[in-house]
Amino acid sequence: MNGRVIAIDGPAGAGKSTVARAVAERLGWSFLDTGAMYRAVTVIALEAGIDLSSDELLEQVVSDLSISMTDRVVINGRDVTLEIRSPDVNSAVSAVAACSAIRRALVEQQRIFASEQALGTVVEGRDITTVVFPDAEVRIFLTASLEERAKRRGDESAASVAARDSADTSRVDSPLSVGDGVTILDTTNMPLDQVVDEVVACLRK
Ligand code: CDP
């Protein structure tokens, strides 16, 4: 691994993006929202009308994709920053993310992204602490009660959040889990500043 990495995993609505972005800002590091990458591929798969349970068909989608992750999410030259948050994408993304060929392709891009950043990257997702960067210098599992997480999502129903959690934890390839040595941070009643302090403090330990 070249660049320094803070890896953050956790269920939907735990506040990973908000926390990861704030930690990156405080440290002057880059930020990578890997869920946005799975969401972008989902936009393309939904448009192609592909049967999301077919690994072979999903594999074709990923064979010639280019994704650019800056403050915008651009896939094959198209800005999908807003589209990736739609209810259709919320309900389809976990099926797309269960496809191993898609995971392999995106994990490779995530490692390249981190290796190219000048200082370091705060990377958040579901398999970052366990599969993508198991040797990251800080590994955090961010969580909160389901009620709190559904409230934080706002735009997504509690049922949809729970359905994604269930699919993400039960899939065969890279399920969401708490890896060995990963620090669990329950943020249910914690203000953002305090969560950021705790993550940054792990770096200095
Ligand atoms: O923001 P939120 O936590 O609700 O979800 P997200 O981070 O945007 O991720 C959307 C979906 O992508 C998840 O429900 C997972 O199915 C998938 N994902 C994944 O499988 N692996 C990752 N490293 C990141 C996301």
PDB file of C-alpha atoms and ligand atoms in Angstrom:
ATOM      1  CA  MET A   1       0.000   0.000   0.000  1.00  0.00           C
ATOM      2  CA  ASN A   2       1.424   3.370  -0.958  1.00  0.00           C
ATOM      3  CA  GLY A   3      -0.775   6.135   0.453  1.00  0.00           C
ATOM      4  CA  ARG A   4      -1.832   6.399   4.081  1.00  0.00           C
ATOM      5  CA  VAL A   5      -5.382   5.219   4.695  1.00  0.00           C
ATOM      6  CA  ILE A   6      -8.053   5.625   7.342  1.00  0.00           C
ATOM      7  CA  ALA A   7     -10.626   2.903   6.607  1.00  0.00           C
ATOM      8  CA  ILE A   8     -14.231   3.293   7.770  1.00  0.00           C
ATOM      9  CA  ASP A   9     -16.996   0.698   7.374  1.00  0.00           C
ATOM     10  CA  GLY A  10     -20.500   0.461   8.745  1.00  0.00           C
ATOM     11  CA  PRO A  11     -24.182  -0.047   7.938  1.00  0.00           C
ATOM     12  CA  ALA A  12     -26.368   2.356   5.962  1.00  0.00           C
ATOM     13  CA  GLY A  13     -26.940   5.738   7.542  1.00  0.00           C
ATOM     14  CA  ALA A  14     -24.262   5.358  10.226  1.00  0.00           C
ATOM     15  CA  GLY A  15     -22.841   8.684   9.061  1.00  0.00           C
ATOM     16  CA  LYS A  16     -19.776   7.264   7.325  1.00  0.00           C
ATOM     17  CA  SER A  17     -19.701   9.806   4.488  1.00  0.00           C
ATOM     18  CA  THR A  18     -20.207  12.794   6.776  1.00  0.00           C
ATOM     19  CA  VAL A  19     -17.573  11.564   9.221  1.00  0.00           C
ATOM     20  CA  ALA A  20     -15.083  10.496   6.534  1.00  0.00           C
ATOM     21  CA  ARG A  21     -15.421  13.824   4.736  1.00  0.00           C
ATOM     22  CA  ALA A  22     -14.952  15.783   7.969  1.00  0.00           C
ATOM     23  CA  VAL A  23     -11.917  13.709   9.007  1.00  0.00           C
ATOM     24  CA  ALA A  24     -10.378  14.201   5.553  1.00  0.00           C
ATOM     25  CA  GLU A  25     -10.974  17.934   5.757  1.00  0.00           C
ATOM     26  CA  ARG A  26      -9.401  18.202   9.189  1.00  0.00           C
ATOM     27  CA  LEU A  27      -6.293  16.290   8.091  1.00  0.00           C
ATOM     28  CA  GLY A  28      -6.045  17.801   4.602  1.00  0.00           C
ATOM     29  CA  TRP A  29      -6.422  14.291   3.175  1.00  0.00           C
ATOM     30  CA  SER A  30      -8.557  13.043   0.272  1.00  0.00           C
ATOM     31  CA  PHE A  31     -11.910  11.336   0.730  1.00  0.00           C
ATOM     32  CA  LEU A  32     -13.316   8.338  -1.151  1.00  0.00           C
ATOM     33  CA  ASP A  33     -16.981   7.306  -0.935  1.00  0.00           C
ATOM     34  CA  THR A  34     -16.857   3.754  -2.317  1.00  0.00           C
ATOM     35  CA  GLY A  35     -20.638   3.349  -1.985  1.00  0.00           C
ATOM     36  CA  ALA A  36     -20.986   6.080  -4.601  1.00  0.00           C
ATOM     37  CA  MET A  37     -18.964   3.884  -6.991  1.00  0.00           C
ATOM     38  CA  TYR A  38     -21.327   0.914  -6.503  1.00  0.00           C
ATOM     39  CA  ARG A  39     -24.237   3.318  -6.917  1.00  0.00           C
ATOM     40  CA  ALA A  40     -22.807   4.681 -10.196  1.00  0.00           C
ATOM     41  CA  VAL A  41     -22.462   1.169 -11.633  1.00  0.00           C
ATOM     42  CA  THR A  42     -26.057   0.538 -10.519  1.00  0.00           C
ATOM     43  CA  VAL A  43     -27.276   3.542 -12.562  1.00  0.00           C
ATOM     44  CA  ILE A  44     -25.690   1.991 -15.658  1.00  0.00           C
ATOM     45  CA  ALA A  45     -27.047  -1.520 -14.912  1.00  0.00           C
ATOM     46  CA  LEU A  46     -30.571  -0.197 -14.333  1.00  0.00           C
ATOM     47  CA  GLU A  47     -30.448   1.772 -17.569  1.00  0.00           C
ATOM     48  CA  ALA A  48     -29.301  -1.295 -19.474  1.00  0.00           C
ATOM     49  CA  GLY A  49     -32.284  -3.150 -18.009  1.00  0.00           C
ATOM     50  CA  ILE A  50     -30.059  -5.999 -16.875  1.00  0.00           C
ATOM     51  CA  ASP A  51     -31.320  -8.847 -14.674  1.00  0.00           C
ATOM     52  CA  LEU A  52     -29.522  -7.939 -11.460  1.00  0.00           C
ATOM     53  CA  SER A  53     -29.369 -11.534 -10.302  1.00  0.00           C
ATOM     54  CA  SER A  54     -27.205 -12.508 -13.300  1.00  0.00           C
ATOM     55  CA  ASP A  55     -23.478 -12.249 -12.521  1.00  0.00           C
ATOM     56  CA  GLU A  56     -22.600 -12.812 -16.190  1.00  0.00           C
ATOM     57  CA  LEU A  57     -24.698  -9.861 -17.353  1.00  0.00           C
ATOM     58  CA  LEU A  58     -23.453  -7.617 -14.549  1.00  0.00           C
ATOM     59  CA  GLU A  59     -19.870  -8.550 -15.404  1.00  0.00           C
ATOM     60  CA  GLN A  60     -20.366  -7.170 -18.923  1.00  0.00           C
ATOM     61  CA  VAL A  61     -21.438  -3.808 -17.494  1.00  0.00           C
ATOM     62  CA  VAL A  62     -18.199  -3.433 -15.596  1.00  0.00           C
ATOM     63  CA  SER A  63     -15.910  -4.597 -18.403  1.00  0.00           C
ATOM     64  CA  ASP A  64     -15.577  -1.173 -20.027  1.00  0.00           C
ATOM     65  CA  LEU A  65     -16.353   1.336 -17.324  1.00  0.00           C
ATOM     66  CA  SER A  66     -14.438   4.428 -16.378  1.00  0.00           C
ATOM     67  CA  ILE A  67     -15.293   6.099 -13.088  1.00  0.00           C
ATOM     68  CA  SER A  68     -13.945   9.418 -11.886  1.00  0.00           C
ATOM     69  CA  MET A  69     -14.364  10.263  -8.211  1.00  0.00           C
ATOM     70  CA  THR A  70     -13.832  13.912  -7.354  1.00  0.00           C
ATOM     71  CA  ASP A  71     -16.478  16.060  -5.695  1.00  0.00           C
ATOM     72  CA  ARG A  72     -18.636  14.777  -8.592  1.00  0.00           C
ATOM     73  CA  VAL A  73     -19.260  11.143  -9.520  1.00  0.00           C
ATOM     74  CA  VAL A  74     -18.688  10.669 -13.239  1.00  0.00           C
ATOM     75  CA  ILE A  75     -19.142   7.332 -14.994  1.00  0.00           C
ATOM     76  CA  ASN A  76     -18.292   6.899 -18.664  1.00  0.00           C
ATOM     77  CA  GLY A  77     -18.073  10.677 -18.957  1.00  0.00           C
ATOM     78  CA  ARG A  78     -21.525  11.228 -17.466  1.00  0.00           C
ATOM     79  CA  ASP A  79     -22.152  13.091 -14.210  1.00  0.00           C
ATOM     80  CA  VAL A  80     -24.425  10.889 -12.057  1.00  0.00           C
ATOM     81  CA  THR A  81     -23.837  12.707  -8.735  1.00  0.00           C
ATOM     82  CA  LEU A  82     -27.558  13.307  -8.155  1.00  0.00           C
ATOM     83  CA  GLU A  83     -28.961  10.186  -9.836  1.00  0.00           C
ATOM     84  CA  ILE A  84     -27.029   7.803  -7.599  1.00  0.00           C
ATOM     85  CA  ARG A  85     -29.168   8.868  -4.604  1.00  0.00           C
ATOM     86  CA  SER A  86     -32.531   7.919  -6.196  1.00  0.00           C
ATOM     87  CA  PRO A  87     -34.913   5.393  -4.567  1.00  0.00           C
ATOM     88  CA  ASP A  88     -34.444   3.061  -7.571  1.00  0.00           C
ATOM     89  CA  VAL A  89     -30.703   2.995  -6.944  1.00  0.00           C
ATOM     90  CA  ASN A  90     -31.252   2.542  -3.171  1.00  0.00           C
ATOM     91  CA  SER A  91     -33.242  -0.606  -3.807  1.00  0.00           C
ATOM     92  CA  ALA A  92     -30.984  -2.076  -6.521  1.00  0.00           C
ATOM     93  CA  VAL A  93     -27.475  -1.246  -5.303  1.00  0.00           C
ATOM     94  CA  SER A  94     -27.046  -4.138  -2.855  1.00  0.00           C
ATOM     95  CA  ALA A  95     -27.814  -6.673  -5.614  1.00  0.00           C
ATOM     96  CA  VAL A  96     -25.242  -5.064  -7.915  1.00  0.00           C
ATOM     97  CA  ALA A  97     -22.693  -4.916  -5.072  1.00  0.00           C
ATOM     98  CA  ALA A  98     -23.070  -8.657  -4.476  1.00  0.00           C
ATOM     99  CA  CYS A  99     -21.479  -9.400  -7.890  1.00  0.00           C
ATOM    100  CA  SER A 100     -17.829 -10.452  -7.451  1.00  0.00           C
ATOM    101  CA  ALA A 101     -16.685  -9.197 -10.861  1.00  0.00           C
ATOM    102  CA  ILE A 102     -18.005  -5.743 -10.047  1.00  0.00           C
ATOM    103  CA  ARG A 103     -16.367  -5.807  -6.616  1.00  0.00           C
ATOM    104  CA  ARG A 104     -13.007  -6.849  -8.098  1.00  0.00           C
ATOM    105  CA  ALA A 105     -13.060  -4.013 -10.638  1.00  0.00           C
ATOM    106  CA  LEU A 106     -14.057  -1.351  -8.108  1.00  0.00           C
ATOM    107  CA  VAL A 107     -11.669  -2.539  -5.392  1.00  0.00           C
ATOM    108  CA  GLU A 108      -8.790  -2.224  -7.864  1.00  0.00           C
ATOM    109  CA  GLN A 109      -9.815   1.350  -8.657  1.00  0.00           C
ATOM    110  CA  GLN A 110     -10.135   2.169  -4.947  1.00  0.00           C
ATOM    111  CA  ARG A 111      -6.578   0.969  -4.279  1.00  0.00           C
ATOM    112  CA  ILE A 112      -5.252   2.963  -7.223  1.00  0.00           C
ATOM    113  CA  PHE A 113      -7.092   6.075  -6.048  1.00  0.00           C
ATOM    114  CA  ALA A 114      -5.548   5.873  -2.560  1.00  0.00           C
ATOM    115  CA  SER A 115      -2.071   5.189  -3.922  1.00  0.00           C
ATOM    116  CA  GLU A 116      -2.216   8.409  -5.959  1.00  0.00           C
ATOM    117  CA  GLN A 117      -3.092  10.850  -3.162  1.00  0.00           C
ATOM    118  CA  ALA A 118      -0.368  13.117  -1.841  1.00  0.00           C
ATOM    119  CA  LEU A 119      -1.026  12.791   1.908  1.00  0.00           C
ATOM    120  CA  GLY A 120      -3.601  10.111   2.578  1.00  0.00           C
ATOM    121  CA  THR A 121      -7.185   9.052   1.980  1.00  0.00           C
ATOM    122  CA  VAL A 122     -10.161   8.504   4.239  1.00  0.00           C
ATOM    123  CA  VAL A 123     -11.992   5.640   2.529  1.00  0.00           C
ATOM    124  CA  GLU A 124     -15.470   4.553   3.575  1.00  0.00           C
ATOM    125  CA  GLY A 125     -17.718   1.657   2.587  1.00  0.00           C
ATOM    126  CA  ARG A 126     -18.599  -1.884   3.644  1.00  0.00           C
ATOM    127  CA  ASP A 127     -15.408  -3.908   3.034  1.00  0.00           C
ATOM    128  CA  ILE A 128     -12.714  -1.272   3.407  1.00  0.00           C
ATOM    129  CA  THR A 129     -11.388  -2.427   6.800  1.00  0.00           C
ATOM    130  CA  THR A 130     -11.658  -6.126   5.909  1.00  0.00           C
ATOM    131  CA  VAL A 131     -10.834  -6.514   2.203  1.00  0.00           C
ATOM    132  CA  VAL A 132      -9.730  -3.334   0.452  1.00  0.00           C
ATOM    133  CA  PHE A 133      -7.305  -1.972   3.073  1.00  0.00           C
ATOM    134  CA  PRO A 134      -6.986  -4.584   5.847  1.00  0.00           C
ATOM    135  CA  ASP A 135      -3.587  -3.054   6.743  1.00  0.00           C
ATOM    136  CA  ALA A 136      -4.817   0.545   7.007  1.00  0.00           C
ATOM    137  CA  GLU A 137      -3.286   2.382   9.954  1.00  0.00           C
ATOM    138  CA  VAL A 138      -6.745   3.192  11.335  1.00  0.00           C
ATOM    139  CA  ARG A 139      -9.751   0.891  10.900  1.00  0.00           C
ATOM    140  CA  ILE A 140     -13.153   1.938  12.260  1.00  0.00           C
ATOM    141  CA  PHE A 141     -16.583   0.308  12.233  1.00  0.00           C
ATOM    142  CA  LEU A 142     -19.057   3.170  12.558  1.00  0.00           C
ATOM    143  CA  THR A 143     -22.542   2.324  13.733  1.00  0.00           C
ATOM    144  CA  ALA A 144     -25.679   3.728  15.362  1.00  0.00           C
ATOM    145  CA  SER A 145     -29.121   2.393  16.270  1.00  0.00           C
ATOM    146  CA  LEU A 146     -31.412   1.540  13.320  1.00  0.00           C
ATOM    147  CA  GLU A 147     -33.832   4.236  14.464  1.00  0.00           C
ATOM    148  CA  GLU A 148     -31.072   6.845  14.489  1.00  0.00           C
ATOM    149  CA  ARG A 149     -29.701   5.679  11.133  1.00  0.00           C
ATOM    150  CA  ALA A 150     -33.116   5.824   9.441  1.00  0.00           C
ATOM    151  CA  LYS A 151     -33.574   9.330  10.881  1.00  0.00           C
ATOM    152  CA  ARG A 152     -30.197  10.433   9.536  1.00  0.00           C
ATOM    153  CA  ARG A 153     -31.000   9.082   6.071  1.00  0.00           C
ATOM    154  CA  GLY A 154     -34.248  11.056   5.936  1.00  0.00           C
ATOM    155  CA  ASP A 155     -34.649  10.458   2.204  1.00  0.00           C
ATOM    156  CA  GLU A 156     -34.743   6.649   2.588  1.00  0.00           C
ATOM    157  CA  SER A 157     -37.322   4.639   4.557  1.00  0.00           C
ATOM    158  CA  ALA A 158     -36.290   2.566   7.578  1.00  0.00           C
ATOM    159  CA  ALA A 159     -37.451  -0.524   5.664  1.00  0.00           C
ATOM    160  CA  SER A 160     -35.125   0.251   2.745  1.00  0.00           C
ATOM    161  CA  VAL A 161     -32.192   0.882   5.103  1.00  0.00           C
ATOM    162  CA  ALA A 162     -32.877  -2.400   6.926  1.00  0.00           C
ATOM    163  CA  ALA A 163     -33.176  -4.311   3.620  1.00  0.00           C
ATOM    164  CA  ARG A 164     -29.795  -3.007   2.435  1.00  0.00           C
ATOM    165  CA  ASP A 165     -28.174  -3.868   5.772  1.00  0.00           C
ATOM    166  CA  SER A 166     -29.520  -7.378   5.603  1.00  0.00           C
ATOM    167  CA  ALA A 167     -28.339  -7.915   2.005  1.00  0.00           C
ATOM    168  CA  ASP A 168     -24.935  -6.351   2.706  1.00  0.00           C
ATOM    169  CA  THR A 169     -24.238  -8.462   5.803  1.00  0.00           C
ATOM    170  CA  SER A 170     -25.451 -11.765   4.346  1.00  0.00           C
ATOM    171  CA  ARG A 171     -23.806 -11.749   0.907  1.00  0.00           C
ATOM    172  CA  VAL A 172     -21.039 -14.236   0.146  1.00  0.00           C
ATOM    173  CA  ASP A 173     -18.392 -11.872  -1.246  1.00  0.00           C
ATOM    174  CA  SER A 174     -17.020  -9.261   1.187  1.00  0.00           C
ATOM    175  CA  PRO A 175     -20.009  -9.026   3.541  1.00  0.00           C
ATOM    176  CA  LEU A 176     -20.240  -6.131   5.967  1.00  0.00           C
ATOM    177  CA  SER A 177     -18.689  -7.394   9.196  1.00  0.00           C
ATOM    178  CA  VAL A 178     -16.506  -6.242  12.062  1.00  0.00           C
ATOM    179  CA  GLY A 179     -12.996  -7.440  11.243  1.00  0.00           C
ATOM    180  CA  ASP A 180     -10.371  -8.468  13.786  1.00  0.00           C
ATOM    181  CA  GLY A 181      -8.766  -5.461  15.421  1.00  0.00           C
ATOM    182  CA  VAL A 182     -11.321  -2.992  14.055  1.00  0.00           C
ATOM    183  CA  THR A 183     -12.467  -0.261  16.476  1.00  0.00           C
ATOM    184  CA  ILE A 184     -16.252  -0.067  16.879  1.00  0.00           C
ATOM    185  CA  LEU A 185     -17.607   3.465  17.282  1.00  0.00           C
ATOM    186  CA  ASP A 186     -21.293   3.769  18.190  1.00  0.00           C
ATOM    187  CA  THR A 187     -22.322   7.289  17.215  1.00  0.00           C
ATOM    188  CA  THR A 188     -25.974   7.115  18.276  1.00  0.00           C
ATOM    189  CA  ASN A 189     -25.798  10.054  20.661  1.00  0.00           C
ATOM    190  CA  MET A 190     -22.511  11.544  19.572  1.00  0.00           C
ATOM    191  CA  PRO A 191     -22.121  14.945  17.899  1.00  0.00           C
ATOM    192  CA  LEU A 192     -20.125  14.931  14.633  1.00  0.00           C
ATOM    193  CA  ASP A 193     -17.183  16.855  16.115  1.00  0.00           C
ATOM    194  CA  GLN A 194     -16.705  14.234  18.808  1.00  0.00           C
ATOM    195  CA  VAL A 195     -16.793  11.374  16.267  1.00  0.00           C
ATOM    196  CA  VAL A 196     -14.172  13.166  14.164  1.00  0.00           C
ATOM    197  CA  ASP A 197     -12.027  13.732  17.283  1.00  0.00           C
ATOM    198  CA  GLU A 198     -12.171  10.032  18.127  1.00  0.00           C
ATOM    199  CA  VAL A 199     -11.209   8.916  14.621  1.00  0.00           C
ATOM    200  CA  VAL A 200      -8.322  11.393  14.418  1.00  0.00           C
ATOM    201  CA  ALA A 201      -7.160  10.332  17.897  1.00  0.00           C
ATOM    202  CA  CYS A 202      -6.806   6.742  16.617  1.00  0.00           C
ATOM    203  CA  LEU A 203      -4.276   8.015  14.094  1.00  0.00           C
ATOM    204  CA  ARG A 204      -2.081   9.449  16.811  1.00  0.00           C
ATOM    205  CA  LYS A 205      -2.163   6.417  19.120  1.00  0.00           C
TER     206      LYS A 205
HETATM  207  O1  CDP B   1     -24.599   5.964   2.278  1.00  0.00           O
HETATM  208  P1  CDP B   1     -25.043   4.616   2.668  1.00  0.00           P
HETATM  209  O2  CDP B   1     -24.315   4.055   3.834  1.00  0.00           O
HETATM  210  O3  CDP B   1     -26.518   4.480   2.802  1.00  0.00           O
HETATM  211  O4  CDP B   1     -24.701   3.626   1.444  1.00  0.00           O
HETATM  212  P2  CDP B   1     -23.468   3.724   0.468  1.00  0.00           P
HETATM  213  O5  CDP B   1     -22.211   3.830   1.248  1.00  0.00           O
HETATM  214  O6  CDP B   1     -23.763   4.766  -0.540  1.00  0.00           O
HETATM  215  O7  CDP B   1     -23.458   2.270  -0.221  1.00  0.00           O
HETATM  216  C1  CDP B   1     -24.509   1.856  -1.058  1.00  0.00           C
HETATM  217  C2  CDP B   1     -24.429   0.356  -1.207  1.00  0.00           C
HETATM  218  O8  CDP B   1     -23.229   0.005  -1.913  1.00  0.00           O
HETATM  219  C3  CDP B   1     -24.384  -0.458   0.063  1.00  0.00           C
HETATM  220  O9  CDP B   1     -25.683  -0.721   0.585  1.00  0.00           O
HETATM  221  C4  CDP B   1     -23.659  -1.723  -0.381  1.00  0.00           C
HETATM  222  O10 CDP B   1     -24.558  -2.628  -0.988  1.00  0.00           O
HETATM  223  C5  CDP B   1     -22.713  -1.225  -1.462  1.00  0.00           C
HETATM  224  N1  CDP B   1     -21.313  -1.058  -0.999  1.00  0.00           N
HETATM  225  C6  CDP B   1     -20.510  -2.159  -0.946  1.00  0.00           C
HETATM  226  O11 CDP B   1     -20.968  -3.279  -1.192  1.00  0.00           O
HETATM  227  N2  CDP B   1     -19.187  -2.040  -0.644  1.00  0.00           N
HETATM  228  C7  CDP B   1     -18.665  -0.840  -0.353  1.00  0.00           C
HETATM  229  N3  CDP B   1     -17.361  -0.753  -0.078  1.00  0.00           N
HETATM  230  C8  CDP B   1     -19.486   0.302  -0.371  1.00  0.00           C
HETATM  231  C9  CDP B   1     -20.821   0.165  -0.673  1.00  0.00           C
END
